Tab-separated table of C-alpha atoms in Angstrom:
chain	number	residue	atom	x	y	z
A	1408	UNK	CA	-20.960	-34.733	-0.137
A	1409	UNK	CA	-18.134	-34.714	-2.585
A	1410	UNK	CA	-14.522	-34.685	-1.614
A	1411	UNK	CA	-12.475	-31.356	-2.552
A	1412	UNK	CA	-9.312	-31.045	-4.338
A	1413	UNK	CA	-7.149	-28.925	-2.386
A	1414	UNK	CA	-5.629	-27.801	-6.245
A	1415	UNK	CA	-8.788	-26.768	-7.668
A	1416	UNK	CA	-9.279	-23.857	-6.839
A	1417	UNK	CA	-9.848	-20.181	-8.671
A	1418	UNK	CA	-7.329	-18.411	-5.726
A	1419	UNK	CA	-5.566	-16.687	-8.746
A	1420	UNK	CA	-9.269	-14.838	-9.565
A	1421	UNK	CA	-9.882	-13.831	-5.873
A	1422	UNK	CA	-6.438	-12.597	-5.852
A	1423	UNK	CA	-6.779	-10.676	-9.073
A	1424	UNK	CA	-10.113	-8.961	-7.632
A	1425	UNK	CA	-8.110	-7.521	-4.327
A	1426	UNK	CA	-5.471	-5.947	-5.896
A	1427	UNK	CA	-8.370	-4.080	-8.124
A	1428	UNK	CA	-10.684	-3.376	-5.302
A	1429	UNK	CA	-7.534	-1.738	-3.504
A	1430	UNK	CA	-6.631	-0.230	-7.441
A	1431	UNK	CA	-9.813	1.219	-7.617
A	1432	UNK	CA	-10.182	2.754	-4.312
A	1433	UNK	CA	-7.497	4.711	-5.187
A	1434	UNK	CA	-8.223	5.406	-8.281
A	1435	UNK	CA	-11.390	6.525	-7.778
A	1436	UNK	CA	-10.455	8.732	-4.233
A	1437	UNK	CA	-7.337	10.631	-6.157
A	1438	UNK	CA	-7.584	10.424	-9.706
A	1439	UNK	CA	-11.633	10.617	-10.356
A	1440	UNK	CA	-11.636	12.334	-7.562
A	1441	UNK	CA	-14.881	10.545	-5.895
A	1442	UNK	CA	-15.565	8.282	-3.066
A	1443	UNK	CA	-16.759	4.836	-4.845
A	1444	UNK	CA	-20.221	3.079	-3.048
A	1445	UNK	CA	-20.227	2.130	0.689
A	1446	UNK	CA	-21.667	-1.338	-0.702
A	1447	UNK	CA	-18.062	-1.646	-2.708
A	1448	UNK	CA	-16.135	-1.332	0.596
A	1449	UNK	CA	-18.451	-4.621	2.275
A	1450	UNK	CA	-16.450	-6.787	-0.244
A	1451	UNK	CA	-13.434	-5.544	1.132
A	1452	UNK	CA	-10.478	-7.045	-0.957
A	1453	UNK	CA	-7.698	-6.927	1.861
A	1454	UNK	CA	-9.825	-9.218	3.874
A	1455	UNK	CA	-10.445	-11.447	0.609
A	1456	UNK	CA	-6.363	-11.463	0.589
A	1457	UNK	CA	-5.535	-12.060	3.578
A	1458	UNK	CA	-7.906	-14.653	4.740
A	1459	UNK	CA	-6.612	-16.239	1.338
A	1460	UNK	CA	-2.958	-16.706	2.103
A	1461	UNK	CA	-4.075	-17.904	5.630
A	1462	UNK	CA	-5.611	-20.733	4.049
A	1463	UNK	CA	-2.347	-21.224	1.644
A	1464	UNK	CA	0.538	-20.643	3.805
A	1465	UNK	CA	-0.270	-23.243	6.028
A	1466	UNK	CA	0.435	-25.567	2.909
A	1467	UNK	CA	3.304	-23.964	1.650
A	1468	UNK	CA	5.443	-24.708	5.337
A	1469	UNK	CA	3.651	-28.002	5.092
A	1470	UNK	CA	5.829	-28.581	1.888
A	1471	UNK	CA	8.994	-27.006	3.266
A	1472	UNK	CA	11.980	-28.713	4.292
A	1473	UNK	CA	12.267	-26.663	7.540
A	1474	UNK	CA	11.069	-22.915	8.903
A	1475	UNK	CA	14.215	-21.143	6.846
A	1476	UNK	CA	13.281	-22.639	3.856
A	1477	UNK	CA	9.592	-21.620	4.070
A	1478	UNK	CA	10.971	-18.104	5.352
A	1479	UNK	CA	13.190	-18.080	2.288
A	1480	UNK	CA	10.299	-18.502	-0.427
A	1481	UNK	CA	8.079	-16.052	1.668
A	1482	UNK	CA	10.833	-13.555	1.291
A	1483	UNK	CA	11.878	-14.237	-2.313
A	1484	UNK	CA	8.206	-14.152	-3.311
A	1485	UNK	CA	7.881	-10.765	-1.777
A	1486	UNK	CA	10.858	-8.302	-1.195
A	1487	UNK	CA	12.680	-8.283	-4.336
A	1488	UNK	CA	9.403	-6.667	-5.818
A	1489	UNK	CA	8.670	-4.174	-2.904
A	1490	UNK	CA	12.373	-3.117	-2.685
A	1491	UNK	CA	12.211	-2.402	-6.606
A	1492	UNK	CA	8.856	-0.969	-6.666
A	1493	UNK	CA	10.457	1.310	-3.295
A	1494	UNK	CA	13.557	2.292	-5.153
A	1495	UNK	CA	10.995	3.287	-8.347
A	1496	UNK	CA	8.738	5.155	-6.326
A	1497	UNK	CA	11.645	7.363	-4.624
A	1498	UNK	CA	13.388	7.830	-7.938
A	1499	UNK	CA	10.054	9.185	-9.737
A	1500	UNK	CA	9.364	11.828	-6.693
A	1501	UNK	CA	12.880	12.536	-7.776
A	1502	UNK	CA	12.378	13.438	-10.942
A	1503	UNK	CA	9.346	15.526	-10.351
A	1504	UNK	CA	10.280	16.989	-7.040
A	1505	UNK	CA	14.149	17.026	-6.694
A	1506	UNK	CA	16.244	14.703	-4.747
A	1507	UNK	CA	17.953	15.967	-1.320
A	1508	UNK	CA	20.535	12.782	-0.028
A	1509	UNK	CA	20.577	13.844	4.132
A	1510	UNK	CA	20.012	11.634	7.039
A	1511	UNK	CA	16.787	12.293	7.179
A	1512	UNK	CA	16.500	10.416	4.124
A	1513	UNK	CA	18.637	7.951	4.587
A	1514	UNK	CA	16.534	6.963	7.875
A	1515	UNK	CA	13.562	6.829	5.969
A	1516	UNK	CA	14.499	4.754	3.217
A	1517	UNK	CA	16.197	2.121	5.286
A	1518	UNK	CA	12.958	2.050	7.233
A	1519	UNK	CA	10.677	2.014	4.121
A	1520	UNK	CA	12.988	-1.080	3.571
A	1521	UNK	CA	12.284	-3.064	7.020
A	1522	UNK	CA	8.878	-2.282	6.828
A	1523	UNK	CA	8.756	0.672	9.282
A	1524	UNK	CA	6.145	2.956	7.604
A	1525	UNK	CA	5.552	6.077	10.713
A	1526	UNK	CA	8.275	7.901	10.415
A	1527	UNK	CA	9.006	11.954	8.822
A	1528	UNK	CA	9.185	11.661	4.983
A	1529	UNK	CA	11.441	13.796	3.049
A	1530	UNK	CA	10.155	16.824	2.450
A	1531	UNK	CA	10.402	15.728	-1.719
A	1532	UNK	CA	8.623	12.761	-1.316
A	1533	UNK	CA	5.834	14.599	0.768
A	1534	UNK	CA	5.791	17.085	-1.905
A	1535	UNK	CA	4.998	14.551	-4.526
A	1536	UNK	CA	1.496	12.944	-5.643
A	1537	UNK	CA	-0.969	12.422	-2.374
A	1538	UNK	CA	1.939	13.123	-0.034
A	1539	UNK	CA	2.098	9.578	1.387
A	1540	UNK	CA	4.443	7.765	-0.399
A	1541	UNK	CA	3.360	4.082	-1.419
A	1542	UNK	CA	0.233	4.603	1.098
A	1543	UNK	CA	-0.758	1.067	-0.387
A	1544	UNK	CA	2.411	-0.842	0.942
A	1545	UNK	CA	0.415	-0.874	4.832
A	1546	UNK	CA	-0.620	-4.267	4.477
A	1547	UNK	CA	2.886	-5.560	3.992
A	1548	UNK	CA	4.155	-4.951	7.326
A	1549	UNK	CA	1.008	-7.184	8.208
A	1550	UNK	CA	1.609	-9.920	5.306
A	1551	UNK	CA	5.222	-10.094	7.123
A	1552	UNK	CA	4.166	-10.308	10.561
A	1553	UNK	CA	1.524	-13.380	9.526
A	1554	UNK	CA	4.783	-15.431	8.153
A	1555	UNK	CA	6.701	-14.856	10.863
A	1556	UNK	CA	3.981	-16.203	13.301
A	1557	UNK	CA	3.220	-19.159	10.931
A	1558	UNK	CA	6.870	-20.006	10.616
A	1559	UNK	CA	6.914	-19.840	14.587
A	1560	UNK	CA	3.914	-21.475	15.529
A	1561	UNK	CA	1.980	-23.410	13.101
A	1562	UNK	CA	3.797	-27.023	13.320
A	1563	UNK	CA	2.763	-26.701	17.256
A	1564	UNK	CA	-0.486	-25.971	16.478
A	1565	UNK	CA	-1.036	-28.171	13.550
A	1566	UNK	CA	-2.168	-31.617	15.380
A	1567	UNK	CA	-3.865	-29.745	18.500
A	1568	UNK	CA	-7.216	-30.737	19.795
A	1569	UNK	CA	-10.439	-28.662	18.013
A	1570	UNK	CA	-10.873	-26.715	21.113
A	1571	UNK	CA	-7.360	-25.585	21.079
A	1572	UNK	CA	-7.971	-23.865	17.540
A	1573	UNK	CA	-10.861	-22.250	18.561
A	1574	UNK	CA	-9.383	-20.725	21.346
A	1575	UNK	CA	-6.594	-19.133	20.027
A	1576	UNK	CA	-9.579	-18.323	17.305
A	1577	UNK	CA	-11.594	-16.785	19.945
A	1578	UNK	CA	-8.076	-15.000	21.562
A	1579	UNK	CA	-7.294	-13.385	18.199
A	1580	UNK	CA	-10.653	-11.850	17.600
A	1581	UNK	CA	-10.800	-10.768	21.443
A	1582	UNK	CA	-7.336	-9.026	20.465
A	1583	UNK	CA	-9.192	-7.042	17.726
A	1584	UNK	CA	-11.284	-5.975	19.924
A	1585	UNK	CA	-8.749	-4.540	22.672
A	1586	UNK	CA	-7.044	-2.477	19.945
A	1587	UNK	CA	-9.130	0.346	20.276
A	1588	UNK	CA	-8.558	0.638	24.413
A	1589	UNK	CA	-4.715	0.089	23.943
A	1590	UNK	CA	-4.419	2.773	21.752
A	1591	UNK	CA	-5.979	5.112	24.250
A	1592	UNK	CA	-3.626	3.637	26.987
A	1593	UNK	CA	-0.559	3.167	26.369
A	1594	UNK	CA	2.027	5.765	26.008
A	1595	UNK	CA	3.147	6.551	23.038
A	1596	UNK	CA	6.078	3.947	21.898
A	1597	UNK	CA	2.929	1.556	23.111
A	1598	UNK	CA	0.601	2.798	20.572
A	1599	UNK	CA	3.221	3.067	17.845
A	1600	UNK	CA	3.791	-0.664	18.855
A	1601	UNK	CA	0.742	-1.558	18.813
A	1602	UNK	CA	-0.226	0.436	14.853
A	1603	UNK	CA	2.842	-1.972	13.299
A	1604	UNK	CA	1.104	-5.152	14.729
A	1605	UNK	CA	-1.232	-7.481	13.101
A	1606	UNK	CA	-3.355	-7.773	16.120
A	1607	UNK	CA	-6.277	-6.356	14.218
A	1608	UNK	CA	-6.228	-8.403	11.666
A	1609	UNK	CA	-4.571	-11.497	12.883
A	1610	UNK	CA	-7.683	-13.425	13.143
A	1611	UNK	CA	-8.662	-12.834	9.737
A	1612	UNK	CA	-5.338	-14.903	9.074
A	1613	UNK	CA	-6.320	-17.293	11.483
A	1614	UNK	CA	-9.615	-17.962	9.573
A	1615	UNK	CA	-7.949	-19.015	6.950
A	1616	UNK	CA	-5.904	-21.368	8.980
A	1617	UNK	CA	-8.603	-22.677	10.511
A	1618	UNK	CA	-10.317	-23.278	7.306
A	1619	UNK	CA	-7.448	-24.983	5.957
A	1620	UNK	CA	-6.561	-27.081	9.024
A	1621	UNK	CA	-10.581	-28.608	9.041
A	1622	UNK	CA	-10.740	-28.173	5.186
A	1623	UNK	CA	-11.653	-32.156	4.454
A	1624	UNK	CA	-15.366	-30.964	6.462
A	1625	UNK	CA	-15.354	-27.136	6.207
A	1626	UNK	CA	-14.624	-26.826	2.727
A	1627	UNK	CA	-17.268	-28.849	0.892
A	1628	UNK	CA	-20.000	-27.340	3.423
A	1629	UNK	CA	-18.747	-23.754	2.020
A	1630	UNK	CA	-19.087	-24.318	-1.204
A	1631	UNK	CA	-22.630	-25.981	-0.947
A	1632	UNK	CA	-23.646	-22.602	1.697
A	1633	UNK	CA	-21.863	-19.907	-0.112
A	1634	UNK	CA	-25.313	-17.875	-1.855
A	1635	UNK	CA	-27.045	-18.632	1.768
A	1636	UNK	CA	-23.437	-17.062	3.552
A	1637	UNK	CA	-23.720	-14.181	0.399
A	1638	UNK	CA	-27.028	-13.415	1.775
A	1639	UNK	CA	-26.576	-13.533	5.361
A	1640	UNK	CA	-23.580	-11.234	4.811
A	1641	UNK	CA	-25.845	-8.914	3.023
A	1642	UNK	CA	-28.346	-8.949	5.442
A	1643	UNK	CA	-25.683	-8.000	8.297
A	1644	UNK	CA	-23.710	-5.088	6.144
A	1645	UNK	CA	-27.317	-3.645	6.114
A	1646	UNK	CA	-28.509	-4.294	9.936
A	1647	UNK	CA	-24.785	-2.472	10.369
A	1648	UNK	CA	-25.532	0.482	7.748
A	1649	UNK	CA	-29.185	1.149	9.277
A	1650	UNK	CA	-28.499	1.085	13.066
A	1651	UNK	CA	-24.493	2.583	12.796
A	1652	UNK	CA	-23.300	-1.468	14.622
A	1653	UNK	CA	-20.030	-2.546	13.942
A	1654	UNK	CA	-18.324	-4.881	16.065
A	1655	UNK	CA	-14.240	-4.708	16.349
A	1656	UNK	CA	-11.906	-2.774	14.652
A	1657	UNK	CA	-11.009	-2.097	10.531
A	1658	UNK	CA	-14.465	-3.482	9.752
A	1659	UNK	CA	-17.528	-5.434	11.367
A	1660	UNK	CA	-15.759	-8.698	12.670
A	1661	UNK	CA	-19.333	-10.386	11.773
A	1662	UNK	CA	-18.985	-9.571	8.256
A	1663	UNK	CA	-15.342	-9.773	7.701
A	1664	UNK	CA	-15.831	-13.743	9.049
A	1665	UNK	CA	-18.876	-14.501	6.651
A	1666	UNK	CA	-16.887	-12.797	3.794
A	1667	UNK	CA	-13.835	-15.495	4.734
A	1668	UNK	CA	-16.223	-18.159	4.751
A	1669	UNK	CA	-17.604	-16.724	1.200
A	1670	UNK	CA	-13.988	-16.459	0.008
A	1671	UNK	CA	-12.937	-20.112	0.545
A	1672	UNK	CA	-16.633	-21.234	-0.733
A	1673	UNK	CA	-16.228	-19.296	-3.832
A	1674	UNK	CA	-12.595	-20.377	-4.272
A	1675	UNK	CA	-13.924	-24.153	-4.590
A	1676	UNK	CA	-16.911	-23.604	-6.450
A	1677	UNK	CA	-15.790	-22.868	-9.996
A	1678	UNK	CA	-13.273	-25.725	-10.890
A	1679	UNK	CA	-9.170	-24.813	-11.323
A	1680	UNK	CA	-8.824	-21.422	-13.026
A	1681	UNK	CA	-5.249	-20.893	-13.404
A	1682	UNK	CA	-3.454	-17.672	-14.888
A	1683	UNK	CA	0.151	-18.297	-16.391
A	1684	UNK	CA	1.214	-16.007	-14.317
A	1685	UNK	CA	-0.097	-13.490	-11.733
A	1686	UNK	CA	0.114	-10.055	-11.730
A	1687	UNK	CA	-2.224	-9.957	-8.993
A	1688	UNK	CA	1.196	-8.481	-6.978
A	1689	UNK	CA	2.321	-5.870	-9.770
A	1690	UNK	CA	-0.905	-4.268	-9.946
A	1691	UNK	CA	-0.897	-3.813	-5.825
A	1692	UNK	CA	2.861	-2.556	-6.067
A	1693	UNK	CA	2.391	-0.232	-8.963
A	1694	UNK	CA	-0.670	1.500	-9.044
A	1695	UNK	CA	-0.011	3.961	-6.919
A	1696	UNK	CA	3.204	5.471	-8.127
A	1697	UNK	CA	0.922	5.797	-11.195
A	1698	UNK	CA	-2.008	7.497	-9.189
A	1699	UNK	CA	0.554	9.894	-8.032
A	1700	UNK	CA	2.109	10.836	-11.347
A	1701	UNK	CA	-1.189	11.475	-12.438
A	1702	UNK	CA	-2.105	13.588	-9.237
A	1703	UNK	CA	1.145	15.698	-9.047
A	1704	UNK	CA	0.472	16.765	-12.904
A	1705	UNK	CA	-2.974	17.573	-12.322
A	1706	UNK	CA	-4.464	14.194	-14.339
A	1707	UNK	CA	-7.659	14.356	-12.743
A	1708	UNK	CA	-11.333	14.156	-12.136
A	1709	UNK	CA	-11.759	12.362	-16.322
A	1710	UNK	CA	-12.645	8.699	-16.488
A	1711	UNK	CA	-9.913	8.897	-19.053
A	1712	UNK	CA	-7.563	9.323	-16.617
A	1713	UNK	CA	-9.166	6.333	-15.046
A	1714	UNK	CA	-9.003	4.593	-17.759
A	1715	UNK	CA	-4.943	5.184	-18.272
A	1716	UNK	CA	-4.124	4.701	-14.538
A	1717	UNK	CA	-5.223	1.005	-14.855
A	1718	UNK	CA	-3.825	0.685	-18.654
A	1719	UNK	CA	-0.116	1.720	-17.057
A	1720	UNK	CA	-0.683	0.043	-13.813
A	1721	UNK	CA	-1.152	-3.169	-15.904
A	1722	UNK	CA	1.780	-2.744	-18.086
A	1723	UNK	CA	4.004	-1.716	-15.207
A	1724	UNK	CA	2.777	-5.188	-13.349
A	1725	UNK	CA	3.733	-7.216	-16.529
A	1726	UNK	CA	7.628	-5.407	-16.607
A	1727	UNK	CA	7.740	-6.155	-13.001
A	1728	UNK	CA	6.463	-9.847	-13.688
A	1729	UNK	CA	9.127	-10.562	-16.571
A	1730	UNK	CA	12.082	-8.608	-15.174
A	1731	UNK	CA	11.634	-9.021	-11.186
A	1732	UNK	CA	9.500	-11.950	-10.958
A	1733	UNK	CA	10.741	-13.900	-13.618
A	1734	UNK	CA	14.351	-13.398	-12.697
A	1735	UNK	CA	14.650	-13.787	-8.986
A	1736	UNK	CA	12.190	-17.495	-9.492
A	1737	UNK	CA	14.692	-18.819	-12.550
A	1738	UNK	CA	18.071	-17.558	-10.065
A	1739	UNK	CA	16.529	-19.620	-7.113
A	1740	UNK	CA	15.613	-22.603	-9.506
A	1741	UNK	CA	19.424	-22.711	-10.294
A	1742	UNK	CA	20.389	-22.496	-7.002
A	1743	UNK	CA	18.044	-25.422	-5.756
A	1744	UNK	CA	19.073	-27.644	-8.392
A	1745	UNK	CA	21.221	-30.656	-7.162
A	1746	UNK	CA	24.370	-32.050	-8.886
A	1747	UNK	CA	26.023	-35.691	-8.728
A	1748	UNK	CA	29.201	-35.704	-11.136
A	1749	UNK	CA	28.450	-32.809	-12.689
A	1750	UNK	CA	24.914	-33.570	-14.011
A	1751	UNK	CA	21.889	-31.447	-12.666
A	1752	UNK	CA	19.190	-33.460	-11.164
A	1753	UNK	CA	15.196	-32.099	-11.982
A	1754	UNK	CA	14.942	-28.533	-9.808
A	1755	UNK	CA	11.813	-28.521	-7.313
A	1756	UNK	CA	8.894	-26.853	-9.238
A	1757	UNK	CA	9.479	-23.759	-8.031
A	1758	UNK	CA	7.306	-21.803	-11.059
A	1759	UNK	CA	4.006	-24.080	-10.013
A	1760	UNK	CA	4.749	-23.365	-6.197
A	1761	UNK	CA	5.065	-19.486	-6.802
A	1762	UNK	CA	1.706	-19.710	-9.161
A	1763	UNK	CA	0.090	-21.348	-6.373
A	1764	UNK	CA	1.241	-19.535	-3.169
A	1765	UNK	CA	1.254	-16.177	-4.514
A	1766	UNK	CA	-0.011	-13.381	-2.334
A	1767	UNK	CA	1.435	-10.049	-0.664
């Protein structure tokens, strides 16, 4: 069977397809004002991203010098974007709602900030759009979480036995599963807790580490399977539809692990597809503050509408890309570029890195 490249690989489309799938599900839900298929929601983009950047992070500390310098391009890659996007989205419920500067406010936004999504908005920004401000930013308290843990863990784990892996495989799915009986338990602070963890969807995560970790065997084998995987993942999102089944919690743990197998097996079977850049991020960031412009001012239920939402969505990802992106990746270039006598040396190829890693 022939050898992968771990480089060719058409990530950048996969990536491109989840921030859509989430576009479109709000789209759909608050501007056309329509629930889109059940069948859509099987391909479930989130899953496609994060069992993505569990297969790429691993590589990405690999090629670090150390755990802060992996931490440092995980947080360069992602919070100068969501802190802009934040202030954007609080400055637009501004200028439709009014701005009120109290402590309540204050709280919030500092919170918004770290990634702490439960608590009382401001009665402006509750009065704006859908009335959950950013409701797409959930994931990123998630996306954080799986960093941390890989920046903590992942050199122990790297050169463990087979058995080891699946275990903590097994653990992290067995986790998903206790979610559900936790929340019902434990007091309150518990289940707040317990919301703001990734222990549903940590073993998504793990997939892709485990992927990536046996990827000289696994990976050729998916790419060969992936229209028999397609199939058998077909086959189960219908046994679930007709009989009401669903194992674990968010979605049907069967399905979400075939459609993580059919991720990485589609990512390897179309050669290297490259974007110059990716906007894959912008378009996730974005597209609600746009929903809920067009919501507050009545811009609804017209695939027009639709139509407009995605058209400024997209040119709101490409500012983001040349003024947020752009900047903060040419400012840590400079930084990272060594000097003897005076003469820069050739900077680390930070651009290719960001084009490769690039998730949220």
């Amino acid at each position: 069977m022939k050898k992968y490249e771990f480089a060719e690989n058409c990530f950048d489309v996969l990536r491109l397809y989840s921030a859509f799938y989430v576009m479109t599900l709000h789209i759909m839900r608050h501007v056309r004002l329509q629930e889109v298929s059940h069948i859509f929601d099987w391909w479930n983009g989130v899953v496609v991203l994060f069992c993505i950047s569990g297969f790429l992070i691993p590589a990405s500390m690999e090629r670090s010098r150390g755990v802060w310098d992996f931490l440092k391009k995980r947080v360069l890659r992602i919070i100068p974007s969501m802190w802009v996007c934040i202030i954007i989205g609080v400055i637009v419920a501004a200028m439709f709602c009014g701005f009120v500067l109290d402590k309540t406010f204050v709280k919030w936004f500092v919170c918004q900030l770290v990634f702490v999504r439960d608590l009382p908005q401001p009665e402006f920004i509750s009065a704006f759009g859908i009335g959950n401000f950013q409701a797409n930013l959930w994931t990123m308290i998630f996306t954080v979480q799986f960093y941390i843990i890989t920046a903590v863990i992942y050199r122990f784990m790297k050169n463990r036995r087979l058995w080891v892996w699946i275990a903590v495989l097994i653990l992290s799915m067995l986790f998903n599963l206790a979610v559900p009986y936790l929340q019902e338990i434990l007091p309150e602070t518990g289940r707040l807790i317990v919301s703001h963890s990734c222990l549903s969807y940590f073993y998504i995560y793990f997939a892709g580490w485990f992927i990536y970790r046996y990827r000289d065997k696994i990976v050729p084998y998916l790419t060969h399977t992936k229209i028999l995987c397609a199939a058998v993942f077909v086959l189960r999102a219908l046994w679930c539809e007709k009989y009401g089944v669903r194992v674990g919690e968010y979605q049907d743990m069967i399905q979400i692990i075939l459609l993580c197998m059919l991720t990485i097996g589609i990512g390897y079977s179309f050669g290297k597809i490259r974007f110059k850049f990716d906007l894959s991020y912008g378009l996730y960031l974005y597209h609600m503050i746009v929903v809920d412009i067009f919501v507050h001012t009545g811009l609804t239920g017209n695939m027009g509408y639709v139509a407009a939402v995605y058209a400024l969505s997209l040119i709101c990802a490409l500012v983001s890309h040349y003024l947020v992106d752009d900047t903060v990746a040419k400012l840590f270039t400079k930084a990272n570029v060594p000097k003897i006598s005076g003469a820069p040396l050739a900077p680390e190829p930070v651009a290719e890195e960001h084009e490769t890693e690039s998730d949220f």
